[in-house]
CSV table of C-alpha atoms in Angstrom, one decimal:
chain,number,residue,atom,x,y,z
A,1,MET,CA,25.8,12.0,-9.3
A,2,VAL,CA,23.2,11.4,-12.2
A,3,ASP,CA,22.5,14.5,-14.2
A,4,ALA,CA,20.0,13.1,-16.9
A,5,LYS,CA,19.4,14.6,-20.4
A,6,LEU,CA,16.7,17.2,-20.5
A,7,PHE,CA,14.5,16.5,-23.9
A,8,ALA,CA,12.2,19.7,-23.9
A,9,GLY,CA,11.3,20.2,-27.4
A,10,HIS,CA,7.8,20.6,-27.0
A,11,ALA,CA,8.5,23.6,-24.1
A,12,VAL,CA,11.3,25.3,-26.6
A,13,ARG,CA,8.7,25.0,-29.6
A,14,ARG,CA,5.8,26.9,-27.2
A,15,LEU,CA,8.6,29.5,-25.9
A,16,ARG,CA,9.5,30.0,-30.0
A,17,ARG,CA,5.7,30.3,-31.0
A,18,GLY,CA,5.0,32.6,-27.9
A,19,ALA,CA,7.9,35.1,-28.9
A,20,GLY,CA,6.6,35.1,-32.6
A,21,LEU,CA,9.6,33.4,-34.1
A,22,ASN,CA,10.2,30.8,-36.9
A,23,GLN,CA,13.1,28.3,-36.5
A,24,LEU,CA,15.3,30.2,-38.8
A,25,MET,CA,15.0,33.8,-36.3
A,26,MET,CA,15.3,31.5,-33.2
A,27,ALA,CA,18.2,29.7,-34.3
A,28,GLU,CA,20.0,32.9,-35.3
A,29,THR,CA,19.4,34.3,-31.7
A,30,LEU,CA,20.9,31.4,-30.2
A,31,ALA,CA,23.6,31.1,-32.7
A,32,ILE,CA,22.8,27.6,-33.3
A,33,SER,CA,21.7,26.0,-36.9
A,34,PRO,CA,18.3,25.8,-37.8
A,35,SER,CA,18.5,22.1,-38.5
A,36,TYR,CA,19.8,21.5,-34.7
A,37,LEU,CA,16.7,23.5,-33.5
A,38,ASN,CA,14.5,21.4,-35.2
A,39,LEU,CA,16.3,18.1,-33.9
A,40,ILE,CA,15.7,19.6,-30.2
A,41,GLU,CA,12.1,20.5,-30.9
A,42,ARG,CA,11.4,17.0,-32.0
A,43,ASN,CA,13.3,15.6,-28.9
A,44,GLN,CA,15.8,14.0,-31.2
A,45,ARG,CA,18.7,16.1,-29.3
A,46,PRO,CA,18.7,17.1,-25.5
A,47,LEU,CA,19.2,20.4,-24.3
A,48,THR,CA,23.0,21.1,-23.3
A,49,ALA,CA,23.6,22.9,-20.0
A,50,ALA,CA,24.6,26.0,-22.2
A,51,LEU,CA,22.3,26.1,-24.7
A,52,LEU,CA,19.3,25.8,-21.8
A,53,LEU,CA,21.2,29.2,-20.2
A,54,ARG,CA,21.3,30.8,-23.1
A,55,LEU,CA,17.8,30.3,-23.8
A,56,ALA,CA,16.9,31.4,-20.2
A,57,GLU,CA,19.0,34.7,-20.6
A,58,THR,CA,17.6,35.5,-23.9
A,59,PHE,CA,13.7,34.5,-23.2
A,60,ASP,CA,13.9,35.7,-19.6
A,61,PHE,CA,12.2,32.5,-18.1
A,62,ASP,CA,13.2,29.9,-15.4
A,63,PRO,CA,14.8,27.0,-16.9
A,64,ARG,CA,13.8,24.9,-14.1
A,65,THR,CA,10.2,24.9,-15.2
A,66,LEU,CA,11.4,23.0,-18.6
A,67,ALA,CA,11.7,19.3,-16.3
A,68,ALA,CA,8.1,20.1,-15.0
A,69,SER,CA,6.5,20.8,-18.4
A,70,GLU,CA,6.5,17.3,-20.5
A,71,PRO,CA,3.4,16.6,-22.0
A,72,GLY,CA,0.9,14.5,-19.9
A,73,GLY,CA,4.0,14.3,-17.3
A,74,GLY,CA,6.4,12.5,-19.7
A,75,ALA,CA,6.9,9.1,-21.5
A,76,GLU,CA,6.3,7.1,-18.2
A,77,ALA,CA,3.1,8.7,-17.2
A,78,ILE,CA,1.6,8.7,-20.6
A,79,ARG,CA,2.3,4.8,-20.6
A,80,ARG,CA,0.6,4.4,-17.6
A,81,ARG,CA,-2.3,5.7,-18.8
A,82,LEU,CA,-2.5,3.3,-21.7
A,83,ALA,CA,-1.9,0.3,-19.5
A,84,ASP,CA,-5.4,1.0,-18.6
A,85,PRO,CA,-7.5,-2.2,-19.7
A,86,ARG,CA,-9.4,-0.1,-22.3
A,87,PHE,CA,-6.2,-0.1,-24.4
A,88,ALA,CA,-5.1,-3.7,-23.9
A,89,ASP,CA,-5.8,-4.7,-27.6
A,90,LEU,CA,-3.8,-2.2,-28.9
A,91,ALA,CA,-0.2,-3.4,-27.7
A,92,ILE,CA,1.4,0.3,-28.0
A,93,ASP,CA,5.0,-0.2,-27.1
A,94,ARG,CA,7.9,2.4,-25.7
A,95,ALA,CA,9.0,3.3,-28.9
A,96,GLN,CA,5.4,4.5,-30.1
A,97,VAL,CA,4.9,6.5,-27.0
A,98,SER,CA,8.2,8.2,-27.5
A,99,ASP,CA,7.5,9.0,-31.5
A,100,TRP,CA,3.9,10.3,-30.4
A,101,LEU,CA,5.5,12.9,-27.5
A,102,SER,CA,8.0,13.8,-30.2
A,103,ALA,CA,5.7,14.4,-33.2
A,104,ALA,CA,2.5,15.9,-31.4
A,105,PRO,CA,3.4,16.7,-27.8
A,106,ASP,CA,-0.2,18.8,-27.5
A,107,SER,CA,-2.3,15.8,-28.5
A,108,ALA,CA,-0.4,13.9,-25.7
A,109,GLU,CA,-1.2,16.7,-23.4
A,110,ALA,CA,-4.5,16.8,-24.4
A,111,PHE,CA,-4.9,13.1,-24.0
A,112,ALA,CA,-3.9,12.9,-20.7
A,113,ARG,CA,-5.9,15.8,-19.6
A,114,ALA,CA,-9.1,13.8,-21.4
A,115,PHE,CA,-8.0,10.6,-19.6
A,116,ASP,CA,-7.5,12.1,-16.2
A,117,GLY,CA,-10.9,13.9,-16.6
A,118,MET,CA,-12.9,10.6,-17.5
A,119,GLY,CA,-11.0,8.7,-14.8
A,120,ALA,CA,-8.9,5.1,-14.9
A,121,THR,CA,-11.9,3.1,-16.0
A,122,GLY,CA,-14.2,5.7,-17.5
A,123,GLY,CA,-16.8,8.0,-16.3
A,124,GLY,CA,-16.7,10.3,-13.6
A,125,SER,CA,-13.5,12.8,-12.6
A,126,MET,CA,-10.4,11.7,-11.1
A,127,ASP,CA,-10.6,14.6,-8.9
A,128,ALA,CA,-13.5,12.7,-6.9
A,129,ASP,CA,-10.3,11.0,-5.2
A,130,PRO,CA,-8.0,14.0,-4.1
A,131,PHE,CA,-5.2,11.7,-3.3
A,132,ASP,CA,-5.0,10.8,-7.0
A,133,ALA,CA,-5.2,14.4,-8.1
A,134,VAL,CA,-2.5,15.6,-5.5
A,135,ARG,CA,0.0,12.5,-6.8
A,136,ARG,CA,-0.7,13.6,-10.6
A,137,GLU,CA,0.6,16.9,-9.7
A,138,ILE,CA,3.5,15.8,-7.7
A,139,GLU,CA,4.3,13.3,-10.5
A,140,ARG,CA,4.1,16.7,-13.0
A,141,TRP,CA,6.9,18.1,-11.0
A,142,ARG,CA,8.7,15.0,-10.7
A,143,GLY,CA,8.6,15.3,-6.9
A,144,HIS,CA,10.9,18.3,-6.9
A,145,PHE,CA,9.8,21.7,-6.1
A,146,ALA,CA,12.7,24.4,-6.8
A,147,ASP,CA,11.5,27.2,-5.5
A,148,LEU,CA,11.0,25.5,-2.2
A,149,ASP,CA,14.0,24.0,-1.9
A,150,SER,CA,16.1,26.9,-2.4
A,151,LEU,CA,14.0,28.9,0.3
A,152,ALA,CA,14.4,26.1,2.7
A,153,GLU,CA,18.2,25.9,2.1
A,154,THR,CA,19.2,29.6,2.8
A,155,LEU,CA,17.0,29.2,6.1
A,156,SER,CA,18.7,26.0,7.0
A,157,ASP,CA,22.2,27.4,6.3
A,158,ASP,CA,21.5,30.7,8.1
A,159,LEU,CA,20.3,28.6,11.3
A,160,ARG,CA,22.9,26.4,11.2
A,161,ALA,CA,25.6,29.2,11.0
A,162,GLY,CA,24.5,30.5,14.4
A,163,SER,CA,24.4,26.9,16.1
A,164,GLY,CA,25.2,23.3,15.4
A,165,ASP,CA,21.7,22.5,17.0
A,166,LEU,CA,19.4,22.7,14.1
A,167,TYR,CA,16.1,22.1,16.4
A,168,GLY,CA,17.5,24.8,19.3
A,169,ALA,CA,17.9,27.2,16.4
A,170,MET,CA,14.6,26.8,15.1
A,171,ALA,CA,13.2,27.1,18.4
A,172,GLU,CA,14.9,30.3,18.9
A,173,HIS,CA,13.8,31.5,15.2
A,174,LEU,CA,10.4,30.6,16.1
A,175,ARG,CA,10.4,32.6,19.0
A,176,VAL,CA,12.2,35.5,17.6
A,177,ALA,CA,10.5,36.1,14.1
A,178,HIS,CA,7.1,34.9,15.3
A,179,GLN,CA,6.7,35.2,18.9
A,180,LEU,CA,5.7,31.5,19.4
A,181,SER,CA,7.4,29.2,22.3
A,182,ILE,CA,7.5,25.6,22.2
A,183,ARG,CA,5.8,23.5,24.8
A,184,ILE,CA,6.1,19.6,25.1
A,185,LEU,CA,3.0,18.0,26.7
A,186,PRO,CA,2.5,15.1,28.2
A,187,VAL,CA,0.0,12.3,26.4
A,188,GLU,CA,-2.5,13.3,28.9
A,189,VAL,CA,-3.0,16.7,27.8
A,190,MET,CA,-2.9,15.8,24.0
A,191,PRO,CA,-4.2,12.2,23.8
A,192,ASP,CA,-5.2,12.4,20.1
A,193,ALA,CA,-3.0,15.1,18.7
A,194,LEU,CA,0.8,15.1,17.9
A,195,ARG,CA,1.1,18.6,17.0
A,196,ARG,CA,-1.2,21.8,17.9
A,197,ILE,CA,-0.9,25.4,17.8
A,198,ASP,CA,-2.4,27.3,20.7
A,199,MET,CA,-2.5,31.2,19.4
A,200,HIS,CA,-3.9,32.1,22.4
A,201,ALA,CA,-1.1,31.0,24.4
A,202,ARG,CA,1.5,31.3,21.5
A,203,GLN,CA,2.5,28.3,21.7
A,204,LEU,CA,3.5,25.3,19.4
A,205,GLN,CA,2.6,22.4,21.3
A,206,LEU,CA,4.0,19.0,20.7
A,207,SER,CA,3.3,15.5,22.0
A,208,GLU,CA,5.8,13.9,24.3
A,209,LEU,CA,5.2,10.9,22.2
A,210,LEU,CA,7.4,12.6,19.3
A,211,ASP,CA,10.9,11.5,18.6
A,212,PRO,CA,13.6,13.9,18.4
A,213,ALA,CA,13.6,13.7,14.6
A,214,SER,CA,9.9,14.0,15.0
A,215,ARG,CA,9.9,17.5,16.7
A,216,THR,CA,12.7,18.9,14.5
A,217,PHE,CA,10.4,18.5,11.7
A,218,ALA,CA,7.4,19.6,13.4
A,219,VAL,CA,8.6,22.9,14.2
A,220,ALA,CA,10.3,23.1,10.7
A,221,PHE,CA,6.6,22.4,9.4
A,222,GLN,CA,5.3,25.4,11.4
A,223,ILE,CA,7.9,27.6,10.2
A,224,GLY,CA,7.0,26.5,6.6
A,225,GLN,CA,3.7,27.6,7.0
A,226,THR,CA,4.3,31.2,7.6
A,227,GLU,CA,7.5,31.9,5.8
A,228,ALA,CA,7.0,29.5,2.6
A,229,LYS,CA,3.2,30.5,2.0
A,230,ALA,CA,3.8,32.8,-0.9
A,231,GLU,CA,5.5,30.0,-2.8
A,232,ILE,CA,3.3,27.1,-1.5
A,233,ASP,CA,0.3,29.4,-2.6
A,234,ALA,CA,1.6,30.1,-6.0
A,235,LEU,CA,1.7,26.0,-6.4
A,236,VAL,CA,-1.4,25.0,-5.2
A,237,LYS,CA,-3.0,28.0,-7.5
A,238,GLY,CA,-1.1,26.6,-10.3
A,239,ALA,CA,-2.4,23.2,-9.9
A,240,GLY,CA,-5.8,24.1,-10.7
A,241,PHE,CA,-7.9,21.7,-8.5
A,242,SER,CA,-11.1,21.4,-8.3
A,243,ASP,CA,-12.1,20.8,-5.1
A,244,ARG,CA,-10.8,22.2,-1.5
A,245,SER,CA,-9.5,18.3,-0.4
A,246,SER,CA,-7.1,18.5,-3.1
A,247,GLU,CA,-5.8,21.5,-2.6
A,248,ARG,CA,-5.6,21.2,1.3
A,249,LEU,CA,-3.5,17.7,0.8
A,250,PHE,CA,-1.1,19.3,-1.8
A,251,ARG,CA,-0.5,22.4,0.7
A,252,ARG,CA,0.3,19.9,3.7
A,253,HIS,CA,2.5,18.0,0.9
A,254,LEU,CA,4.4,21.1,0.2
A,255,THR,CA,4.7,22.3,3.6
A,256,SER,CA,5.9,18.7,4.7
A,257,TYR,CA,8.7,19.5,1.7
A,258,PHE,CA,9.9,22.6,3.1
A,259,ALA,CA,10.3,21.0,6.5
A,260,ALA,CA,12.4,18.1,5.3
A,261,ALA,CA,14.6,20.6,3.1
A,262,VAL,CA,14.9,22.7,6.1
A,263,MET,CA,16.3,19.4,7.9
A,264,MET,CA,18.1,18.2,4.8
A,265,PRO,CA,19.1,21.1,2.4
A,266,TYR,CA,19.8,20.2,-1.2
A,267,ALA,CA,23.6,21.0,-1.7
A,268,ARG,CA,24.5,19.4,1.8
A,269,PHE,CA,22.1,16.4,1.7
A,270,LEU,CA,23.3,15.5,-1.8
A,271,ARG,CA,26.9,15.6,-1.0
A,272,ALA,CA,26.5,13.5,1.8
A,273,CYS,CA,24.4,11.0,-0.3
A,274,GLU,CA,27.2,10.7,-2.7
A,275,ALA,CA,30.0,10.5,0.1
A,276,THR,CA,28.2,7.9,1.9
A,277,GLY,CA,26.8,5.8,-1.1
A,278,TYR,CA,23.2,6.7,0.0
A,279,ASP,CA,23.8,4.6,3.1
A,280,VAL,CA,20.1,5.5,4.5
A,281,GLU,CA,20.9,4.7,8.0
A,282,LEU,CA,24.1,6.9,8.1
A,283,LEU,CA,22.3,9.8,6.5
A,284,GLN,CA,19.4,9.9,9.6
A,285,LYS,CA,22.2,10.0,11.7
A,286,ARG,CA,24.0,12.8,10.0
A,287,PHE,CA,20.7,14.8,9.5
A,288,GLY,CA,18.8,13.5,12.7
A,289,ALA,CA,15.8,12.4,10.6
A,290,GLY,CA,13.9,9.1,10.6
A,291,PHE,CA,14.1,6.7,7.8
A,292,GLU,CA,10.9,7.4,6.0
A,293,HIS,CA,12.0,11.3,6.0
A,294,ILE,CA,15.3,10.0,4.1
A,295,ALA,CA,13.4,7.7,2.0
A,296,HIS,CA,11.1,10.4,0.7
A,297,ARG,CA,13.9,13.1,0.5
A,298,LEU,CA,15.6,10.9,-1.9
A,299,THR,CA,13.3,11.0,-4.4
A,300,THR,CA,12.8,14.6,-4.8
A,301,LEU,CA,16.6,15.3,-5.8
A,302,GLN,CA,16.1,16.6,-9.3
A,303,ARG,CA,17.8,20.0,-9.0
A,304,VAL,CA,18.8,21.1,-12.5
A,305,GLY,CA,22.6,20.6,-13.1
A,306,ALA,CA,22.7,19.1,-9.5
A,307,ARG,CA,20.7,15.9,-9.7
A,308,GLY,CA,21.1,12.8,-7.6
A,309,LEU,CA,20.0,9.3,-8.1
A,310,PRO,CA,16.4,8.6,-9.4
A,311,PHE,CA,14.8,6.6,-6.6
A,312,PHE,CA,11.2,5.9,-6.1
A,313,MET,CA,9.2,5.2,-2.5
A,314,ILE,CA,6.2,3.4,-1.8
A,315,ARG,CA,4.9,2.6,1.8
A,316,ILE,CA,2.6,0.1,2.4
A,317,ASP,CA,0.7,-1.8,5.4
A,318,ARG,CA,0.4,-5.6,5.9
A,319,ALA,CA,-2.4,-5.6,3.8
A,320,GLY,CA,-0.3,-4.6,0.7
A,321,GLN,CA,-2.1,-1.2,0.6
A,322,ALA,CA,0.2,1.6,-0.4
A,323,SER,CA,-0.5,4.8,1.8
A,324,LYS,CA,2.4,6.8,-0.1
A,325,ARG,CA,3.8,6.2,-3.7
A,326,PHE,CA,6.3,8.8,-5.0
A,327,ALA,CA,7.7,8.0,-8.4
A,328,GLY,CA,10.5,11.1,-8.2
A,329,ALA,CA,12.1,10.9,-11.9
A,330,SER,CA,12.4,7.1,-11.7
A,331,GLY,CA,9.4,6.5,-14.1
A,332,SER,CA,8.9,3.0,-12.1
A,333,PRO,CA,5.9,1.2,-12.8
A,334,LEU,CA,6.4,-0.4,-9.3
A,335,VAL,CA,4.8,2.9,-7.9
A,336,GLU,CA,1.8,3.2,-10.1
A,337,ALA,CA,0.9,-0.5,-10.1
A,338,GLU,CA,-2.7,-1.0,-9.0
A,339,GLY,CA,-1.6,-4.3,-7.0
A,340,ARG,CA,1.9,-5.8,-5.9
A,341,CYS,CA,3.5,-8.8,-6.5
A,342,PRO,CA,3.7,-11.4,-3.6
A,343,LEU,CA,7.2,-12.4,-5.0
A,344,TRP,CA,8.6,-9.0,-4.4
A,345,GLN,CA,10.4,-8.7,-1.1
A,346,LEU,CA,8.9,-5.5,-0.2
A,347,HIS,CA,6.6,-7.4,1.9
A,348,HIS,CA,9.3,-9.2,3.8
A,349,GLY,CA,10.3,-6.5,5.8
A,350,PHE,CA,7.4,-7.1,8.0
A,351,ASP,CA,9.1,-10.5,8.8
A,352,ARG,CA,12.3,-8.6,9.6
A,353,PRO,CA,11.4,-5.4,11.6
A,354,GLY,CA,14.2,-2.9,11.5
A,355,HIS,CA,16.4,-4.7,8.9
A,356,LEU,CA,16.7,-3.4,5.6
A,357,VAL,CA,15.9,-6.0,3.0
A,358,ARG,CA,17.6,-5.8,-0.2
A,359,HIS,CA,15.9,-7.7,-3.4
A,360,LEU,CA,16.8,-7.7,-7.3
A,361,VAL,CA,14.0,-8.1,-9.1
A,362,ALA,CA,13.2,-8.2,-13.0
A,363,LEU,CA,9.7,-6.9,-14.3
A,364,GLU,CA,8.4,-7.8,-17.9
A,365,GLY,CA,9.8,-5.6,-20.5
A,366,GLU,CA,10.6,-3.0,-17.6
A,367,GLY,CA,14.2,-4.1,-16.8
A,368,ARG,CA,16.1,-4.7,-13.4
A,369,TRP,CA,15.7,-2.7,-10.5
A,370,PHE,CA,17.1,-3.1,-7.0
A,371,THR,CA,15.0,-2.3,-4.0
A,372,MET,CA,15.3,-2.0,-0.5
A,373,SER,CA,12.6,-1.9,2.4
A,374,ARG,CA,12.2,-1.6,6.1
A,375,THR,CA,9.7,-1.2,8.8
A,376,VAL,CA,8.7,2.1,10.4
A,377,HIS,CA,6.8,3.1,13.4
A,378,PRO,CA,4.9,6.4,13.0
A,379,GLN,CA,5.0,8.4,16.3
A,380,GLY,CA,2.0,8.0,18.5
A,381,ARG,CA,0.4,5.7,21.2
A,382,GLN,CA,-1.6,2.6,20.4
A,383,VAL,CA,-5.1,2.7,20.5
A,384,GLY,CA,-6.7,-0.9,21.8
A,385,GLY,CA,-3.1,-2.4,21.7
A,386,VAL,CA,-2.4,-1.8,18.1
A,387,GLY,CA,0.5,0.3,17.1
A,388,ALA,CA,0.9,1.2,13.4
A,389,GLU,CA,3.6,-0.3,11.6
A,390,PHE,CA,4.5,0.0,7.7
A,391,VAL,CA,7.3,-1.1,5.5
A,392,VAL,CA,9.1,1.9,3.4
A,393,GLY,CA,10.5,0.7,0.0
A,394,LEU,CA,13.2,2.4,-1.8
A,395,GLY,CA,14.0,1.3,-5.5
A,396,ILE,CA,16.4,2.5,-8.4
A,397,GLU,CA,17.0,1.0,-11.7
A,398,ALA,CA,19.6,-1.9,-11.1
A,399,SER,CA,22.1,0.1,-13.8
A,400,LEU,CA,22.0,2.7,-11.9
A,401,ALA,CA,22.5,0.9,-8.5
A,402,ALA,CA,26.1,0.4,-8.4
A,403,PRO,CA,27.1,3.6,-6.3
A,404,LEU,CA,24.9,2.2,-3.6
A,405,ALA,CA,26.6,1.1,-0.4
A,406,ALA,CA,23.6,-1.0,0.1
A,407,ALA,CA,24.4,-3.0,-3.5
A,408,ARG,CA,27.8,-3.9,-2.6
A,409,GLY,CA,28.1,-7.5,-3.0
A,410,VAL,CA,25.3,-7.7,-5.8
A,411,ASP,CA,25.7,-8.6,-9.2
A,412,LEU,CA,23.4,-5.9,-10.6
A,413,LYS,CA,23.7,-7.0,-14.1
A,414,GLN,CA,24.0,-10.6,-14.2
A,415,GLY,CA,23.0,-11.6,-10.6
A,416,GLU,CA,19.6,-13.9,-10.2
A,417,ALA,CA,16.6,-11.4,-10.3
A,418,THR,CA,13.3,-12.4,-9.1
A,419,PRO,CA,10.5,-12.2,-11.9
A,420,ILE,CA,7.7,-10.4,-10.8
A,421,GLY,CA,4.9,-8.5,-12.0
A,422,LEU,CA,2.6,-5.5,-11.3
A,423,GLY,CA,0.0,-7.4,-9.6
A,424,CYS,CA,-1.7,-10.6,-11.0
A,425,LYS,CA,-4.3,-8.9,-13.1
A,426,ALA,CA,-1.5,-6.7,-14.7
A,427,CYS,CA,1.1,-9.6,-15.1
A,428,THR,CA,1.0,-11.9,-18.2
A,429,ARG,CA,4.1,-14.3,-16.9
A,430,PRO,CA,2.8,-17.7,-17.5
A,431,HIS,CA,2.9,-20.9,-14.7
A,432,CYS,CA,3.4,-18.6,-11.3
A,433,PRO,CA,2.5,-21.0,-8.7
A,434,GLN,CA,1.6,-17.8,-6.6
A,435,ARG,CA,-1.2,-16.3,-9.1
A,436,SER,CA,-4.2,-15.5,-7.4
A,437,ALA,CA,-6.3,-13.9,-10.8
A,438,PRO,CA,-5.5,-14.2,-14.3
A,439,PRO,CA,-4.2,-11.2,-16.6
A,440,ARG,CA,-7.4,-8.8,-17.4
A,441,SER,CA,-5.5,-8.6,-20.9
A,442,ARG,CA,-5.7,-12.3,-21.7
A,443,ALA,CA,-8.4,-14.4,-22.3
A,444,LEU,CA,-8.5,-17.8,-20.3
A,445,ILE,CA,-8.2,-21.3,-21.7
A,446,PHE,CA,-9.9,-24.3,-20.1
A,447,ASN,CA,-8.6,-27.7,-20.5
A,448,ASP,CA,-10.4,-30.3,-18.2
A,449,ARG,CA,-7.8,-33.1,-18.9
A,450,GLU,CA,-5.1,-31.6,-17.2
A,451,ARG,CA,-4.1,-29.0,-14.4
A,452,GLY,CA,-0.9,-27.0,-14.4
A,453,VAL,CA,1.0,-25.2,-11.7
A,454,SER,CA,-1.1,-22.3,-12.1
A,455,PRO,CA,-5.0,-22.4,-11.5
A,456,PHE,CA,-5.2,-20.1,-14.6
A,457,VAL,CA,-4.0,-20.8,-18.3
A,458,PHE,CA,-4.7,-18.0,-20.5
A,459,ALA,CA,-3.8,-17.1,-24.3
A,460,GLY,CA,-0.2,-16.3,-25.0
A,461,ASP,CA,1.1,-19.4,-22.9
């Protein structure tokens, strides 16, 4: 199990100032030295578990909120904003970003808000794209919503205590607690819907096209709409979206999060992950969930004191367009990249339907990553003879991948890793025969006397 160090100097400083204390007074209250507190506030020392609990008891706050309060979403989120072409000539490195967050966290938060308000290319609010607004809010929480997880885990344990059949237990719970029965209808009756509530008939109507995992998820989703409403309302209100579409999308995400947490309760799921080496296919069978359900759940395991490995997840279609992207706590630039490298075998999943494709890749200045991907086919009938098909990719830093069953036999440290970029316009690797565009941050060089492997030669080669 990975329990990442918690650097929350900015949050501790705000807590101290809110209580009207100077560093000496707060240090005495916590029974630590003022110099140690100073190092914590400057993010030179992480918060220990004991000190975190002492802070929570003394100042009466939920310690889980610290992990979600990093300025601008944390160092990786700030670096992704600084990757905008407008800052290409500044060469701001990782160390400078860390120093900035340590020395002036409020100014970093102000930059993030201003940047997000202007949009990634300048002019106009980013909230014009509600999906971007929702993704930023999910990223702010690192994909983990502790209150929803706790509520779902309690419900799941109660349901499983009376029955080993989760779907049957939820159906009975829906009938007794909400006076709703479940009816499976033929596709002729529900040609364009997979789930529908008929309040007149007091029915949750599900399409016969849904497989068992999707039916279980649909019932859990329905329960979440009512029983997790207060928690979801609070999270949506706290997000402060400027438009209704973002609110609705975020609400749907949170309700889906609750449903997944009922199917895969946190403690039980994390134990199974560690016991099986995060074997996705085995976890599918154990929890009656789909590949995509499991993949997304793996990105959410960030409970304080009981963290799982920091995965990211991405879902693409054959054109390479991403329809789902969750960075979790991975901080991976592969999630945020505007394009994807054709050398990344994420795309090869389409060539091997139903098979897990493993790949060790190396990013420019971003280390090595172990990724695995597989095709998924969302529930629903074909339209015009065309059925939906996607590839879901999971990834983790190679240095953390040793416990994975899928990584057995792979030399994560010294093994050959494919050098890839974050899309041609962001990649500055020279002499790539697959390159389709020059990097936007480099000036093109023309030489009529010779032709290289790549059609583009640029400064810095």
